[in-house]
Each structure stands twice: as C-alpha cells, then as structure tokens.
PDB file of C-alpha atoms in Angstrom:
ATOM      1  CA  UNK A   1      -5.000  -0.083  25.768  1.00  0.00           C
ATOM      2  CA  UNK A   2      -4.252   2.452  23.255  1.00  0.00           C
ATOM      3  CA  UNK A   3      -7.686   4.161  21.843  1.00  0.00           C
ATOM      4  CA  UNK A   4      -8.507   7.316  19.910  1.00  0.00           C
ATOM      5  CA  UNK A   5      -9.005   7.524  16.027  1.00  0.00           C
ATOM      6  CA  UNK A   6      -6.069   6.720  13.938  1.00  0.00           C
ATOM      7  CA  UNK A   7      -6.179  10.463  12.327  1.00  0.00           C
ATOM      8  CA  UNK A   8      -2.536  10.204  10.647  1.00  0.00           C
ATOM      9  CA  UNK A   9      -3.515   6.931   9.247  1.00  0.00           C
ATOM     10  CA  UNK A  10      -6.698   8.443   7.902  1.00  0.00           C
ATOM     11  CA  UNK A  11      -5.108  11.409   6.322  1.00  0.00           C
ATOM     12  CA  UNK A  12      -2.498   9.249   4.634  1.00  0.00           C
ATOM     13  CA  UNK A  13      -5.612   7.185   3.535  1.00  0.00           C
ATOM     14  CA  UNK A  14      -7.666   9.974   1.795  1.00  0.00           C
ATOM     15  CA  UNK A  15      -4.542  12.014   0.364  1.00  0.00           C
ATOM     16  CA  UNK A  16      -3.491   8.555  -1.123  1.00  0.00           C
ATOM     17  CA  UNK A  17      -6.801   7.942  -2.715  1.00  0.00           C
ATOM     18  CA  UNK A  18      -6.711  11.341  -4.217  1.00  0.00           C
ATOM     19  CA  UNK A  19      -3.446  11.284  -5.436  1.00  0.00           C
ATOM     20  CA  UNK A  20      -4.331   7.772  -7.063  1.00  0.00           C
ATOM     21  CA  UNK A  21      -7.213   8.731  -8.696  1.00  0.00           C
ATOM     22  CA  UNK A  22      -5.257  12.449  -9.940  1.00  0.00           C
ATOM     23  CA  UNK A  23      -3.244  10.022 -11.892  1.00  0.00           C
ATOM     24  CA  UNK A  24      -6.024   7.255 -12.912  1.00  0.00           C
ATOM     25  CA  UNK A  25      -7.475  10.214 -14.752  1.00  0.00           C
ATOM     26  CA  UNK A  26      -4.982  10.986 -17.067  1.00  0.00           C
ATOM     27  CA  UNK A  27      -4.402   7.732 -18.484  1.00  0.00           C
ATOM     28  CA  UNK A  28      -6.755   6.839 -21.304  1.00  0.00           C
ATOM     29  CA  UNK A  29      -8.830   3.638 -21.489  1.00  0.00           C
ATOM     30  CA  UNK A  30      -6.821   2.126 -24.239  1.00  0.00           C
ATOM     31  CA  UNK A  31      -3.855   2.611 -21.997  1.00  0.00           C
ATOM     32  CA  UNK A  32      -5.204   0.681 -19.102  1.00  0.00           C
ATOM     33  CA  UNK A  33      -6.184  -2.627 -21.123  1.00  0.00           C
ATOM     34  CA  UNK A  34      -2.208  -2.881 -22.120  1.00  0.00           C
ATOM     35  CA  UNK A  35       0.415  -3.221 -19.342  1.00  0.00           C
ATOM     36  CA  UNK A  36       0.770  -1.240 -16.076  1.00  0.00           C
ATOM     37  CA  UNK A  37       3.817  -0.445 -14.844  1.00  0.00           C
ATOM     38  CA  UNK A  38       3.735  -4.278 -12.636  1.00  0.00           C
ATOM     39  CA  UNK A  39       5.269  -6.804 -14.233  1.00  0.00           C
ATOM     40  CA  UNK A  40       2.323  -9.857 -15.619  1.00  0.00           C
ATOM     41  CA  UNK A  41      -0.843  -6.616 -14.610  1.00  0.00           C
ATOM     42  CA  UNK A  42      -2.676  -4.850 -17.378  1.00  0.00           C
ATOM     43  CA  UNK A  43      -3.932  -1.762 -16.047  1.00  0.00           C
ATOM     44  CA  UNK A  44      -7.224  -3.616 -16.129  1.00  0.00           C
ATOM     45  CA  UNK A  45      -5.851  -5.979 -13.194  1.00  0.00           C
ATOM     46  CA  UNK A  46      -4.504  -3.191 -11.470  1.00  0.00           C
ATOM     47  CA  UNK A  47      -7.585  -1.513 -11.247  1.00  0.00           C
ATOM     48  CA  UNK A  48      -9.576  -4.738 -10.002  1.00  0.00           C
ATOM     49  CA  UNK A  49      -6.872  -4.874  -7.170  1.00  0.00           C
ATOM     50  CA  UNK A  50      -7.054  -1.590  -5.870  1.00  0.00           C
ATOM     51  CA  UNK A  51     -11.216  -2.039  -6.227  1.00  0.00           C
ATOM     52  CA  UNK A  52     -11.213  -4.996  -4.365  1.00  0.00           C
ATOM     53  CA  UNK A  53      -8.096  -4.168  -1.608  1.00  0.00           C
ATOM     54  CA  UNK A  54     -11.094  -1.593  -0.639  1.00  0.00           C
ATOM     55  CA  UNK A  55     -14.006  -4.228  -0.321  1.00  0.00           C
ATOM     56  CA  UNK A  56     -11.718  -6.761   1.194  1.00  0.00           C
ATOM     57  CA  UNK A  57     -10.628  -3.852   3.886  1.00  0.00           C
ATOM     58  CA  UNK A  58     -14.188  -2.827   4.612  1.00  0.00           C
ATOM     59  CA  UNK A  59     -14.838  -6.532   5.686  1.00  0.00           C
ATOM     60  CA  UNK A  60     -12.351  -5.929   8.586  1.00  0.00           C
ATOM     61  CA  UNK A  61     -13.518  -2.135   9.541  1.00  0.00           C
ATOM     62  CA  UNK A  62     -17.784  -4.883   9.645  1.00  0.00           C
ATOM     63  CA  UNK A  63     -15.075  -7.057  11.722  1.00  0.00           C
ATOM     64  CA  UNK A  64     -14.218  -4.363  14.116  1.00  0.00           C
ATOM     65  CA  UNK A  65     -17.629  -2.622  14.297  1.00  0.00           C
ATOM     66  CA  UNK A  66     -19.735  -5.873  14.810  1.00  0.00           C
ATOM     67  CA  UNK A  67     -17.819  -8.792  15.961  1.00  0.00           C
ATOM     68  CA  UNK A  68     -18.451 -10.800  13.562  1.00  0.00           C
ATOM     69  CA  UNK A  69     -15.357 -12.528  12.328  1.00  0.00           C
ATOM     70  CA  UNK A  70     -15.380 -11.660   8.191  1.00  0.00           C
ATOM     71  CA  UNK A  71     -12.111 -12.450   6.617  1.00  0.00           C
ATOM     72  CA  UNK A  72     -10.764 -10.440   3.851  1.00  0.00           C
ATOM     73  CA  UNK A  73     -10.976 -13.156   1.528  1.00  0.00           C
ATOM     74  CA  UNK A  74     -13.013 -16.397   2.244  1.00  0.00           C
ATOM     75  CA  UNK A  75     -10.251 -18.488   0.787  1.00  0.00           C
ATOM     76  CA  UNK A  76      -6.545 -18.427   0.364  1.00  0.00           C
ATOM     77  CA  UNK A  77      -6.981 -18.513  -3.319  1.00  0.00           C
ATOM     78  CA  UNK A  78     -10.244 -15.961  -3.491  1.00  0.00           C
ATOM     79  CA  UNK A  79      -8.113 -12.314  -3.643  1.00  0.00           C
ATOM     80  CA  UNK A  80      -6.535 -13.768  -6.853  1.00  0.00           C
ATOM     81  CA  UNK A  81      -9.502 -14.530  -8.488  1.00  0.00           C
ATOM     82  CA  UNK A  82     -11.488 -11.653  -7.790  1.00  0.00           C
ATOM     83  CA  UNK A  83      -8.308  -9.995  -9.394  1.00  0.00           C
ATOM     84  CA  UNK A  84      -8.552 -11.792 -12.228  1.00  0.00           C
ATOM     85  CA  UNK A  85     -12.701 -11.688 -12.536  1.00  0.00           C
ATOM     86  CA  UNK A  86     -12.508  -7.827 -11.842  1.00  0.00           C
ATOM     87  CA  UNK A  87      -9.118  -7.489 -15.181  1.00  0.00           C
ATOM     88  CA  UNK A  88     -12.537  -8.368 -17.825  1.00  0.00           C
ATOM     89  CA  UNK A  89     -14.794  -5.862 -16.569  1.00  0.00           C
ATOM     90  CA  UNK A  90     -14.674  -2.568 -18.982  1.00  0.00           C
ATOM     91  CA  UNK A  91     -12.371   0.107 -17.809  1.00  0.00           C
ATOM     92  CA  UNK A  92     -15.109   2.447 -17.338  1.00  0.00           C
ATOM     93  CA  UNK A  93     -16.817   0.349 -15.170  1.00  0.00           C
ATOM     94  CA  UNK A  94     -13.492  -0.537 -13.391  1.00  0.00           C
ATOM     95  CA  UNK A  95     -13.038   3.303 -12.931  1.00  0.00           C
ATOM     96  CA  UNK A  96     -16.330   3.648 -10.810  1.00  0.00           C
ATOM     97  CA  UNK A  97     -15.965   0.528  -9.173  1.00  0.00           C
ATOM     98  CA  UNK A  98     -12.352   1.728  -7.868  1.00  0.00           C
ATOM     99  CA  UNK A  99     -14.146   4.868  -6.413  1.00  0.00           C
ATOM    100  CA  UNK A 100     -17.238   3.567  -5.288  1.00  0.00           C
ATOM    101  CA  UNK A 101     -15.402   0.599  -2.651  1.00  0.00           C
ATOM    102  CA  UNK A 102     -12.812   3.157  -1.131  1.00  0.00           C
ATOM    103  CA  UNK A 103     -16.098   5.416  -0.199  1.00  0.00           C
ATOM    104  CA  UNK A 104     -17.932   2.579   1.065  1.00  0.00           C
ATOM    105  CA  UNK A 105     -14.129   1.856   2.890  1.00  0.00           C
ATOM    106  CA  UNK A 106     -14.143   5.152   4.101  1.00  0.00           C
ATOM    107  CA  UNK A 107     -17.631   5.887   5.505  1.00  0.00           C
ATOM    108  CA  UNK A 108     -17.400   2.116   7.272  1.00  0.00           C
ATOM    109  CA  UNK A 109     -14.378   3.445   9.259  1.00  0.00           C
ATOM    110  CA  UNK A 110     -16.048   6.846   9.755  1.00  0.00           C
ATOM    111  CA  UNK A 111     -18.677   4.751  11.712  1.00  0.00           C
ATOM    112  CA  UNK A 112     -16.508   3.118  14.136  1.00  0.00           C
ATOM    113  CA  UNK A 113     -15.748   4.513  17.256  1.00  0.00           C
ATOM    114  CA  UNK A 114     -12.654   4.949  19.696  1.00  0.00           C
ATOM    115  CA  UNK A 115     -12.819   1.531  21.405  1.00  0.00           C
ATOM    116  CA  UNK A 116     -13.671  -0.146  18.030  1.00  0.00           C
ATOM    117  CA  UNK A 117     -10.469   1.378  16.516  1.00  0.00           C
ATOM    118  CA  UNK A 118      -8.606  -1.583  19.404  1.00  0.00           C
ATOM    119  CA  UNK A 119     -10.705  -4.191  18.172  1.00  0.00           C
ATOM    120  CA  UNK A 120      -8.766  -7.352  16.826  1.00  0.00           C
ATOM    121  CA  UNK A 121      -8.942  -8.152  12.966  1.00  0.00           C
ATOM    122  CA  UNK A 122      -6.833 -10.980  10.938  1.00  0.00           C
ATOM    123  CA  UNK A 123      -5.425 -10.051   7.506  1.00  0.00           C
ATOM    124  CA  UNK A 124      -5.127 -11.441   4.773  1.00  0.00           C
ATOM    125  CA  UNK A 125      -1.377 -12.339   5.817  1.00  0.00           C
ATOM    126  CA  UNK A 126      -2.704 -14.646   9.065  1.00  0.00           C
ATOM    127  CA  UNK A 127      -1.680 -11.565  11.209  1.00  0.00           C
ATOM    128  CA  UNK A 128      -3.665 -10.151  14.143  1.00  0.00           C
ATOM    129  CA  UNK A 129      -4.274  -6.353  14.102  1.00  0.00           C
ATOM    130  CA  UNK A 130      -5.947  -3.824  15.930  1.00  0.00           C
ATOM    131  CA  UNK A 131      -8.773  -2.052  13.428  1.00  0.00           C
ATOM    132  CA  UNK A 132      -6.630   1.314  13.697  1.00  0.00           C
ATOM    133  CA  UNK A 133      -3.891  -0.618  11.236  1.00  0.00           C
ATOM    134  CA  UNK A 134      -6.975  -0.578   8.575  1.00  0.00           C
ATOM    135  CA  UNK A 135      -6.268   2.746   7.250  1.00  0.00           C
ATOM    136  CA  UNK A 136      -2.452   2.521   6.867  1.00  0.00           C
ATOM    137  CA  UNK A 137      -3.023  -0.817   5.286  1.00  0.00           C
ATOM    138  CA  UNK A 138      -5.171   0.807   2.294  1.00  0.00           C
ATOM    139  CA  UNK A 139      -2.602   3.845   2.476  1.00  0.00           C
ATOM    140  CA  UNK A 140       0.132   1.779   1.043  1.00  0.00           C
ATOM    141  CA  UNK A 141      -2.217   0.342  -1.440  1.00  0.00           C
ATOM    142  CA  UNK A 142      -3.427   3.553  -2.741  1.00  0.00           C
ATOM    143  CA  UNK A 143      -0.227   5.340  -2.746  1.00  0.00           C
ATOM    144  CA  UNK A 144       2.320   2.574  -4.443  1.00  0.00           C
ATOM    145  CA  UNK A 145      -0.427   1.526  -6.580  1.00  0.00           C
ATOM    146  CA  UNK A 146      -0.695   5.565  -8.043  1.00  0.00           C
ATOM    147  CA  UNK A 147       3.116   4.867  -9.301  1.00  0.00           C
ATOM    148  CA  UNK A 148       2.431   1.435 -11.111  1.00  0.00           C
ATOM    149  CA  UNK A 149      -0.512   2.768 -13.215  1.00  0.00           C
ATOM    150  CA  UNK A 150       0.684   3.881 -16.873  1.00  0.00           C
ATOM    151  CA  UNK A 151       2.667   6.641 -16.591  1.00  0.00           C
ATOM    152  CA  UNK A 152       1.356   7.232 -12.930  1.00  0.00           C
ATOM    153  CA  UNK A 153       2.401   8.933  -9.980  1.00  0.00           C
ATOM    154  CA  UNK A 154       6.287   9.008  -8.054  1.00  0.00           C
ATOM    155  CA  UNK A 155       7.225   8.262  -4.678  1.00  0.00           C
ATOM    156  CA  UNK A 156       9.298  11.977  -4.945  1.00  0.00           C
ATOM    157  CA  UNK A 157       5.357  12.788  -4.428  1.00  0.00           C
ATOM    158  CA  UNK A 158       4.754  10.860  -0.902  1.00  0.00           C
ATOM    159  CA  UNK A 159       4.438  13.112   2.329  1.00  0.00           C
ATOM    160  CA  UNK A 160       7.724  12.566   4.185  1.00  0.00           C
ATOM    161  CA  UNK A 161       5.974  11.257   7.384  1.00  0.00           C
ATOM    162  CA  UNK A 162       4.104   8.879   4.529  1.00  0.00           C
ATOM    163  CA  UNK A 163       7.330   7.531   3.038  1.00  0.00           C
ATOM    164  CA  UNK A 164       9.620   7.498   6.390  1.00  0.00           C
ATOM    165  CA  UNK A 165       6.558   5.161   7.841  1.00  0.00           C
ATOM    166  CA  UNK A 166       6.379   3.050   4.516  1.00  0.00           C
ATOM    167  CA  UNK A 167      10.047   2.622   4.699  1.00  0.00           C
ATOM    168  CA  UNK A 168      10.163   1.377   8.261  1.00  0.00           C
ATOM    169  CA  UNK A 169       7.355  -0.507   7.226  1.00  0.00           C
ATOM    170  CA  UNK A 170       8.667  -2.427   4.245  1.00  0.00           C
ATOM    171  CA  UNK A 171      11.900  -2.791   5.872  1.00  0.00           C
ATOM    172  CA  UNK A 172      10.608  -4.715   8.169  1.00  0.00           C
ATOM    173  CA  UNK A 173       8.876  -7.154   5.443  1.00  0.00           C
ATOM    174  CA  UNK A 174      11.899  -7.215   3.209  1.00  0.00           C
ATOM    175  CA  UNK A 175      13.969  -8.574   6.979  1.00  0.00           C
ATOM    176  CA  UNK A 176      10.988 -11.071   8.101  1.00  0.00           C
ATOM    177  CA  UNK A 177      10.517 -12.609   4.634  1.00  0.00           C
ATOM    178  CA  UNK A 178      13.563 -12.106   2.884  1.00  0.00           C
ATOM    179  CA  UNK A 179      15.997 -12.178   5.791  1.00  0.00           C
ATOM    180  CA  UNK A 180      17.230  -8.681   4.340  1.00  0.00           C
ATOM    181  CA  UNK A 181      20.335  -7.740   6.612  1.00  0.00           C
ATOM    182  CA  UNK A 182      20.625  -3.911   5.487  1.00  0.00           C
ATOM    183  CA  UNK A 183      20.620  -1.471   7.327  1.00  0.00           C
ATOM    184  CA  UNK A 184      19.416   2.287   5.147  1.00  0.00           C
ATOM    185  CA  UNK A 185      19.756   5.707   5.580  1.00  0.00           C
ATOM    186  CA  UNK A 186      17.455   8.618   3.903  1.00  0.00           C
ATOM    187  CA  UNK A 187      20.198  11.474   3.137  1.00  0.00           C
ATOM    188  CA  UNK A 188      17.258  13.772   3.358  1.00  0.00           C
ATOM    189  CA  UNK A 189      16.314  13.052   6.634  1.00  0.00           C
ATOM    190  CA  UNK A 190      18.285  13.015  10.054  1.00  0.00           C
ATOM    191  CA  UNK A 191      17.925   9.696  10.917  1.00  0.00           C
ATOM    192  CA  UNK A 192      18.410   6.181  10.425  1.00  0.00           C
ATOM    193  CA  UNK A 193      16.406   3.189  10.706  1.00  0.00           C
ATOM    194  CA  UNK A 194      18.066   1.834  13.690  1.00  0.00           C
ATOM    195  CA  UNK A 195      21.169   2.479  15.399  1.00  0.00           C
ATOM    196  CA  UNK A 196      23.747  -0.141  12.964  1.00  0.00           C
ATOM    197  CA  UNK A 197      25.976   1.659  10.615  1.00  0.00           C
ATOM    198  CA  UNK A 198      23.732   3.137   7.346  1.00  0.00           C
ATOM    199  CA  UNK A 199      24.737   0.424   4.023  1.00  0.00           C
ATOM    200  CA  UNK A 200      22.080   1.586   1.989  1.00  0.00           C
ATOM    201  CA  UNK A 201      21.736   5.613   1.278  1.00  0.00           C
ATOM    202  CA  UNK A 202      19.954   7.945  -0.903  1.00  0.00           C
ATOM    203  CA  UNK A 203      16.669   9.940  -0.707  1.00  0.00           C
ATOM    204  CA  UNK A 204      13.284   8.619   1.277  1.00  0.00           C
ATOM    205  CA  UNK A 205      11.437   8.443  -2.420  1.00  0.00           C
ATOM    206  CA  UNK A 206      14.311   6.329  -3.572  1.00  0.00           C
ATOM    207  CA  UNK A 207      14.598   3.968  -0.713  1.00  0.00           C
ATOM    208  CA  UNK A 208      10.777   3.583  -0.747  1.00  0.00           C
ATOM    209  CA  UNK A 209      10.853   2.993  -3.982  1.00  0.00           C
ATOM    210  CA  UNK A 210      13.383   0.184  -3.933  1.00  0.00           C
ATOM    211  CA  UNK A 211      12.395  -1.311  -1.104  1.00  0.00           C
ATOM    212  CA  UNK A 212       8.813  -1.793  -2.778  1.00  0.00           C
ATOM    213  CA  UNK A 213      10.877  -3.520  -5.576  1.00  0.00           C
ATOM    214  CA  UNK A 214       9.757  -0.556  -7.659  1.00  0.00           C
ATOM    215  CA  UNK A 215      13.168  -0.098  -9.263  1.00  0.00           C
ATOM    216  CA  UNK A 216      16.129   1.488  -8.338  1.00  0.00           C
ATOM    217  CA  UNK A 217      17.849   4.808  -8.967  1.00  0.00           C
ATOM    218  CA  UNK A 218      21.416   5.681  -9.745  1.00  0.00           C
ATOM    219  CA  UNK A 219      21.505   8.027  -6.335  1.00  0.00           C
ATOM    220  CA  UNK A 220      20.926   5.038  -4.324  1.00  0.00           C
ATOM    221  CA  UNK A 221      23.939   3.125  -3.447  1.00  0.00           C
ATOM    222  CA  UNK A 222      25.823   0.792  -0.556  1.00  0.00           C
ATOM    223  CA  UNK A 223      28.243   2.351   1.491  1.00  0.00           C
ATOM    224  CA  UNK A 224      30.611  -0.934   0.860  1.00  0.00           C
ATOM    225  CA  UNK A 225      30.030  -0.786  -3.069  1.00  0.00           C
ATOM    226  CA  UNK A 226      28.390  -3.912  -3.097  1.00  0.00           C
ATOM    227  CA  UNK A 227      25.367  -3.983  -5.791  1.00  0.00           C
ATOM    228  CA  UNK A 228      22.114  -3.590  -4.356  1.00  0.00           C
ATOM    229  CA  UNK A 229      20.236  -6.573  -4.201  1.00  0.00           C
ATOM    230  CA  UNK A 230      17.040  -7.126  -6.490  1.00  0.00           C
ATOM    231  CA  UNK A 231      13.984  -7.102  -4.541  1.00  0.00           C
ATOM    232  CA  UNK A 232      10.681  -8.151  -6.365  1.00  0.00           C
ATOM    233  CA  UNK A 233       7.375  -6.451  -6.255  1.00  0.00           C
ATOM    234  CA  UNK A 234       6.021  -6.027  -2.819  1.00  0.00           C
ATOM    235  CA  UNK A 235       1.724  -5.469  -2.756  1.00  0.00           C
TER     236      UNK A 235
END
C-alpha cells in the first residue's frame, strides 16, 4: 500500500489555480458572457464548470475522509446541468463562486490524512481511484481550463513535470477511447512516451496542447508526413 500525501499533485493543484485565476482577472465581464475559447461555452459556462469540477471533487476528498460513498454527481446527467444552471448566474458572482469551491476543495484535502490519501473513490468516469488521484484530477482542470478562457493562459506556461504528466496522461485517454495508435516525442525533452519509434514530434506545450484537442501548431508534425489527426476537446 502506497501512503504519504500526494505533495506533487498538490503543488500542481495550487500553482494551477493561481495561474487560472492570473488570467480570469484580466478578462472583463462583458468578455466572459460571449464565447470562450471551447467550442458551444460562453465564458459564463466555463466558469460554472471549473466552480463546480471543485464541489464535485470535494465530494470525493468527504468520500475518502468519511466513508461515506458521495458520488461526484448524483446522476449521469447532473454535471451538465449544474453547468448549464451555474452559465445564468452573473459573472461576478461566478467569479467568487470559482474561488470560493477550490478553497473549500483545498482545505477538505488538507484535512485528510496519509492512510485516507489510499482510500477508494469512483469518478465521474465509473473509475476506481485512490483519494491521492484527487488533486491531479482538479490540476488538469485548472490548468487547461486557464487556456480556454478569453484570451487566457498557454500550455508554453505549464511546469515541464506538469505537462510531461498531462501528456502521458491524455495519451493514454486519446489510446483507450479513441484507439489512438501514435506514438509522440517532446523534442524538448529526452524521452519518449514508450519505447516504439516517435510519429508525432514537437515541443511538450504543443503536444499537450494537441492532445487536449486544443489546436495544433505548425512545429508539430508526423515523422511519416501523414496529417495529424483531429482530436476534439478533451475536459
């Protein structure tokens, strides 16, 4: 059994929520009830989402530190429509709310202790985690999230143990639901994601960013020539 606090997972967690919220406060109201940088969000729903990711996450950390089995969502269709309630709330309020769950996410992990960090949760997914996934599971969120906000943040920006995990991480994804066959290669870092011959290559920002289905960049490329293949939106 592995046990300790999940301190990398943490820092990711907090740097992310920083670096969100950095860039939430130089957009404008007005700018955040037209689009975000997600195709079908406003800025409004993107907001609501990161809000509620937090709330939904600190149901798993009451999970972990009680025992008490409390899903992320109570139905399959709830995280959609507490999107979609939280997009007609005013921005200010929005704002607060966005700062106000990731606290309450934050002190509810501060709270648990080492053998509470093994304890088995259930995400919104269906899979079965140990509570010490929690933090890198709102890391992503805060982090990607920063760079679909109006004129928001970059993955250039992500720490490079941040970005090498989140491409392992939605590599994996892209394979499991997508049956994804490529192999990639950052050209900034000295290593590979496996040990098959790199297709994909360019820089850790722009292979996270891709492989997010954030967009693509004309210094990533295959090895064979072959296009790279579209990837929608993932989180």
């Amino acid at each position: 059994m592995t046990t300790g606090t999940p301190a990398r997972s943490l820092r990711w967690m907090a740097e992310g929520h920083a670096y969100f919220l950095s860039h939430l406060k130089a957009v404008g109201d007005e700018e955040l009830r037209g689009s975000s940088r997600l195709p079908g969000w406003s800025g409004r729903h993107l907001l609501s989402h990161v809000g509620h990711n937090a709330k939904a996450l600190g149901r798993l950390a009451h999970w972990a530190a009680t025992g008490e089995p409390t899903p992320m969502y109570p139905s399959p269709d709830a995280r959609a429509e507490e999107i979609e309630s939280g997009a007609a709330w005013p921005v200010p309020r929005l704002r607060a709310f966005v700062e106000a769950e990731h606290d309450r996410l934050a002190a509810a992990l501060d709270r648990l202790t080492d053998p509470k960090w093994d304890a088995q949760v259930v995400t919104a997914q269906g899979r079965t985690v140990p509570a010490r996934t929690i933090p890198w599971l709102r890391s992503r969120e805060v982090w990607i999230h920063a760079c679909d906000l109006p004129s928001g943040g970059d993955f250039s920006a992500f720490p490079e143990d941040f970005a090498d995990a989140l491409i392992e991480d939605a590599l994996t994804r892209r394979r499991t639901a997508q049956g994804l066959r490529l192999q990639v290669r950052a050209t900034d870092r000295d290593r590979r994601t496996d040990d098959s011959p790199a297709v994909v290559e360019g820089s850790a920002a722009d292979l996270a960013r891709w492989l997010t289905g954030r967009g693509t960049s004309v210094r990533l490329h295959t090895t064979t020539g072959a296009p790279l293949p579209e990837l929608p939106p993932w989180l």
